[in-house]
Amino acid sequence: MADPVSAEAEFRARLEALNARFAAQLPLMLEKTAQALAACVAGGATPTSAQLAALHESLHSVAGSAATFGYAMLGQQARRIEQQLRAAMQDGSGWNGIAPQVEQYLRWAARDPQATRYD
């Protein structure tokens, strides 16, 4: 039978490693979102469904994992925008209000992605 203290220490070490890995990957995840947004707004035309899907996917990946690793507000805001984007993709309207929200989100995340307030 495994020693409970050793098992706890091993669990915590694994969790710390996962947290560090997420923190290291986060700048790349946010850059992917920025690139997807840039593709959506390039040329001033309405984005294609593929461009919107790429932006949705990038927001979804942050929303799905951020809270697990101590970035609760980052994940909540990604989820909020992701849901609005999904609705816009379904009914074909509302895109114009989403791009500024993503820009604001990225500026906020660049300052402090672990912040507990979104302002």
PDB file of N, CA and C in Angstrom, residues 35-56 85 88-90 92-100 102:
ATOM      1  N   GLN A  35      -3.984  36.172 -33.286  1.00  0.00           N
ATOM      2  CA  GLN A  35      -3.835  35.899 -34.712  1.00  0.00           C
ATOM      3  C   GLN A  35      -5.175  35.567 -35.360  1.00  0.00           C
ATOM      4  N   ALA A  36      -5.998  34.798 -34.662  1.00  0.00           N
ATOM      5  CA  ALA A  36      -7.317  34.459 -35.190  1.00  0.00           C
ATOM      6  C   ALA A  36      -8.174  35.716 -35.310  1.00  0.00           C
ATOM      7  N   LEU A  37      -8.080  36.598 -34.328  1.00  0.00           N
ATOM      8  CA  LEU A  37      -8.821  37.856 -34.397  1.00  0.00           C
ATOM      9  C   LEU A  37      -8.326  38.700 -35.563  1.00  0.00           C
ATOM     10  N   ALA A  38      -7.010  38.789 -35.731  1.00  0.00           N
ATOM     11  CA  ALA A  38      -6.449  39.563 -36.841  1.00  0.00           C
ATOM     12  C   ALA A  38      -6.953  39.048 -38.184  1.00  0.00           C
ATOM     13  N   ALA A  39      -7.038  37.742 -38.322  1.00  0.00           N
ATOM     14  CA  ALA A  39      -7.559  37.164 -39.564  1.00  0.00           C
ATOM     15  C   ALA A  39      -9.027  37.535 -39.761  1.00  0.00           C
ATOM     16  N   CYS A  40      -9.771  37.597 -38.669  1.00  0.00           N
ATOM     17  CA  CYS A  40     -11.197  37.928 -38.753  1.00  0.00           C
ATOM     18  C   CYS A  40     -11.432  39.386 -39.154  1.00  0.00           C
ATOM     19  N   VAL A  41     -10.563  40.274 -38.731  1.00  0.00           N
ATOM     20  CA  VAL A  41     -10.780  41.701 -39.004  1.00  0.00           C
ATOM     21  C   VAL A  41      -9.992  42.193 -40.217  1.00  0.00           C
ATOM     22  N   ALA A  42      -9.140  41.365 -40.779  1.00  0.00           N
ATOM     23  CA  ALA A  42      -8.336  41.767 -41.940  1.00  0.00           C
ATOM     24  C   ALA A  42      -9.236  42.162 -43.097  1.00  0.00           C
ATOM     25  N   GLY A  43      -8.929  43.273 -43.683  1.00  0.00           N
ATOM     26  CA  GLY A  43      -9.660  43.705 -44.870  1.00  0.00           C
ATOM     27  C   GLY A  43     -11.010  44.331 -44.589  1.00  0.00           C
ATOM     28  N   GLY A  44     -11.443  44.345 -43.355  1.00  0.00           N
ATOM     29  CA  GLY A  44     -12.693  44.985 -43.000  1.00  0.00           C
ATOM     30  C   GLY A  44     -13.948  44.239 -43.435  1.00  0.00           C
ATOM     31  N   ALA A  45     -13.794  43.119 -44.084  1.00  0.00           N
ATOM     32  CA  ALA A  45     -14.958  42.356 -44.531  1.00  0.00           C
ATOM     33  C   ALA A  45     -15.460  41.455 -43.404  1.00  0.00           C
ATOM     34  N   THR A  46     -16.632  40.914 -43.612  1.00  0.00           N
ATOM     35  CA  THR A  46     -17.166  39.942 -42.662  1.00  0.00           C
ATOM     36  C   THR A  46     -16.284  38.701 -42.694  1.00  0.00           C
ATOM     37  N   PRO A  47     -15.873  38.207 -41.537  1.00  0.00           N
ATOM     38  CA  PRO A  47     -15.002  37.022 -41.513  1.00  0.00           C
ATOM     39  C   PRO A  47     -15.699  35.794 -42.096  1.00  0.00           C
ATOM     40  N   THR A  48     -14.896  34.906 -42.609  1.00  0.00           N
ATOM     41  CA  THR A  48     -15.423  33.643 -43.115  1.00  0.00           C
ATOM     42  C   THR A  48     -15.782  32.740 -41.939  1.00  0.00           C
ATOM     43  N   SER A  49     -16.531  31.711 -42.216  1.00  0.00           N
ATOM     44  CA  SER A  49     -16.890  30.772 -41.146  1.00  0.00           C
ATOM     45  C   SER A  49     -15.642  30.071 -40.619  1.00  0.00           C
ATOM     46  N   ALA A  50     -14.671  29.812 -41.465  1.00  0.00           N
ATOM     47  CA  ALA A  50     -13.424  29.183 -41.019  1.00  0.00           C
ATOM     48  C   ALA A  50     -12.643  30.116 -40.091  1.00  0.00           C
ATOM     49  N   GLN A  51     -12.628  31.399 -40.400  1.00  0.00           N
ATOM     50  CA  GLN A  51     -11.931  32.360 -39.532  1.00  0.00           C
ATOM     51  C   GLN A  51     -12.627  32.475 -38.182  1.00  0.00           C
ATOM     52  N   LEU A  52     -13.945  32.526 -38.205  1.00  0.00           N
ATOM     53  CA  LEU A  52     -14.688  32.584 -36.942  1.00  0.00           C
ATOM     54  C   LEU A  52     -14.501  31.308 -36.136  1.00  0.00           C
ATOM     55  N   ALA A  53     -14.457  30.182 -36.815  1.00  0.00           N
ATOM     56  CA  ALA A  53     -14.252  28.906 -36.117  1.00  0.00           C
ATOM     57  C   ALA A  53     -12.880  28.866 -35.457  1.00  0.00           C
ATOM     58  N   ALA A  54     -11.863  29.409 -36.112  1.00  0.00           N
ATOM     59  CA  ALA A  54     -10.518  29.437 -35.522  1.00  0.00           C
ATOM     60  C   ALA A  54     -10.491  30.318 -34.280  1.00  0.00           C
ATOM     61  N   LEU A  55     -11.172  31.460 -34.339  1.00  0.00           N
ATOM     62  CA  LEU A  55     -11.249  32.333 -33.163  1.00  0.00           C
ATOM     63  C   LEU A  55     -12.015  31.633 -32.044  1.00  0.00           C
ATOM     64  N   HIS A  56     -13.115  31.007 -32.385  1.00  0.00           N
ATOM     65  CA  HIS A  56     -13.907  30.279 -31.396  1.00  0.00           C
ATOM     66  C   HIS A  56     -13.067  29.192 -30.726  1.00  0.00           C
ATOM     67  N   LEU A  85     -19.706  34.646 -29.478  1.00  0.00           N
ATOM     68  CA  LEU A  85     -19.223  34.328 -30.821  1.00  0.00           C
ATOM     69  C   LEU A  85     -19.997  33.155 -31.401  1.00  0.00           C
ATOM     70  N   ALA A  88     -23.273  34.396 -32.585  1.00  0.00           N
ATOM     71  CA  ALA A  88     -23.104  35.167 -33.823  1.00  0.00           C
ATOM     72  C   ALA A  88     -22.860  34.245 -35.015  1.00  0.00           C
ATOM     73  N   MET A  89     -22.134  33.173 -34.790  1.00  0.00           N
ATOM     74  CA  MET A  89     -21.872  32.227 -35.869  1.00  0.00           C
ATOM     75  C   MET A  89     -23.157  31.513 -36.281  1.00  0.00           C
ATOM     76  N   GLN A  90     -24.040  31.262 -35.336  1.00  0.00           N
ATOM     77  CA  GLN A  90     -25.273  30.541 -35.629  1.00  0.00           C
ATOM     78  C   GLN A  90     -26.288  31.404 -36.370  1.00  0.00           C
ATOM     79  N   GLY A  92     -25.559  34.525 -37.719  1.00  0.00           N
ATOM     80  CA  GLY A  92     -24.938  35.360 -38.743  1.00  0.00           C
ATOM     81  C   GLY A  92     -24.918  36.838 -38.433  1.00  0.00           C
ATOM     82  N   SER A  93     -25.191  37.224 -37.200  1.00  0.00           N
ATOM     83  CA  SER A  93     -25.149  38.648 -36.849  1.00  0.00           C
ATOM     84  C   SER A  93     -24.406  38.825 -35.533  1.00  0.00           C
ATOM     85  N   GLY A  94     -24.072  40.052 -35.248  1.00  0.00           N
ATOM     86  CA  GLY A  94     -23.441  40.363 -33.979  1.00  0.00           C
ATOM     87  C   GLY A  94     -21.927  40.324 -33.976  1.00  0.00           C
ATOM     88  N   TRP A  95     -21.316  40.043 -35.113  1.00  0.00           N
ATOM     89  CA  TRP A  95     -19.858  39.958 -35.155  1.00  0.00           C
ATOM     90  C   TRP A  95     -19.210  41.277 -34.773  1.00  0.00           C
ATOM     91  N   ASN A  96     -19.735  42.399 -35.233  1.00  0.00           N
ATOM     92  CA  ASN A  96     -19.084  43.695 -35.021  1.00  0.00           C
ATOM     93  C   ASN A  96     -18.870  44.014 -33.547  1.00  0.00           C
ATOM     94  N   GLY A  97     -19.726  43.559 -32.673  1.00  0.00           N
ATOM     95  CA  GLY A  97     -19.548  43.817 -31.248  1.00  0.00           C
ATOM     96  C   GLY A  97     -18.563  42.879 -30.573  1.00  0.00           C
ATOM     97  N   ILE A  98     -18.213  41.803 -31.232  1.00  0.00           N
ATOM     98  CA  ILE A  98     -17.336  40.804 -30.618  1.00  0.00           C
ATOM     99  C   ILE A  98     -15.866  41.172 -30.752  1.00  0.00           C
ATOM    100  N   ALA A  99     -15.463  41.660 -31.909  1.00  0.00           N
ATOM    101  CA  ALA A  99     -14.049  41.984 -32.125  1.00  0.00           C
ATOM    102  C   ALA A  99     -13.506  42.933 -31.055  1.00  0.00           C
ATOM    103  N   PRO A 100     -14.208  44.035 -30.718  1.00  0.00           N
ATOM    104  CA  PRO A 100     -13.682  44.909 -29.659  1.00  0.00           C
ATOM    105  C   PRO A 100     -13.584  44.209 -28.305  1.00  0.00           C
ATOM    106  N   VAL A 102     -12.881  41.020 -27.836  1.00  0.00           N
ATOM    107  CA  VAL A 102     -11.687  40.169 -27.881  1.00  0.00           C
ATOM    108  C   VAL A 102     -10.442  41.025 -27.714  1.00  0.00           C
TER     109      VAL A 102
END
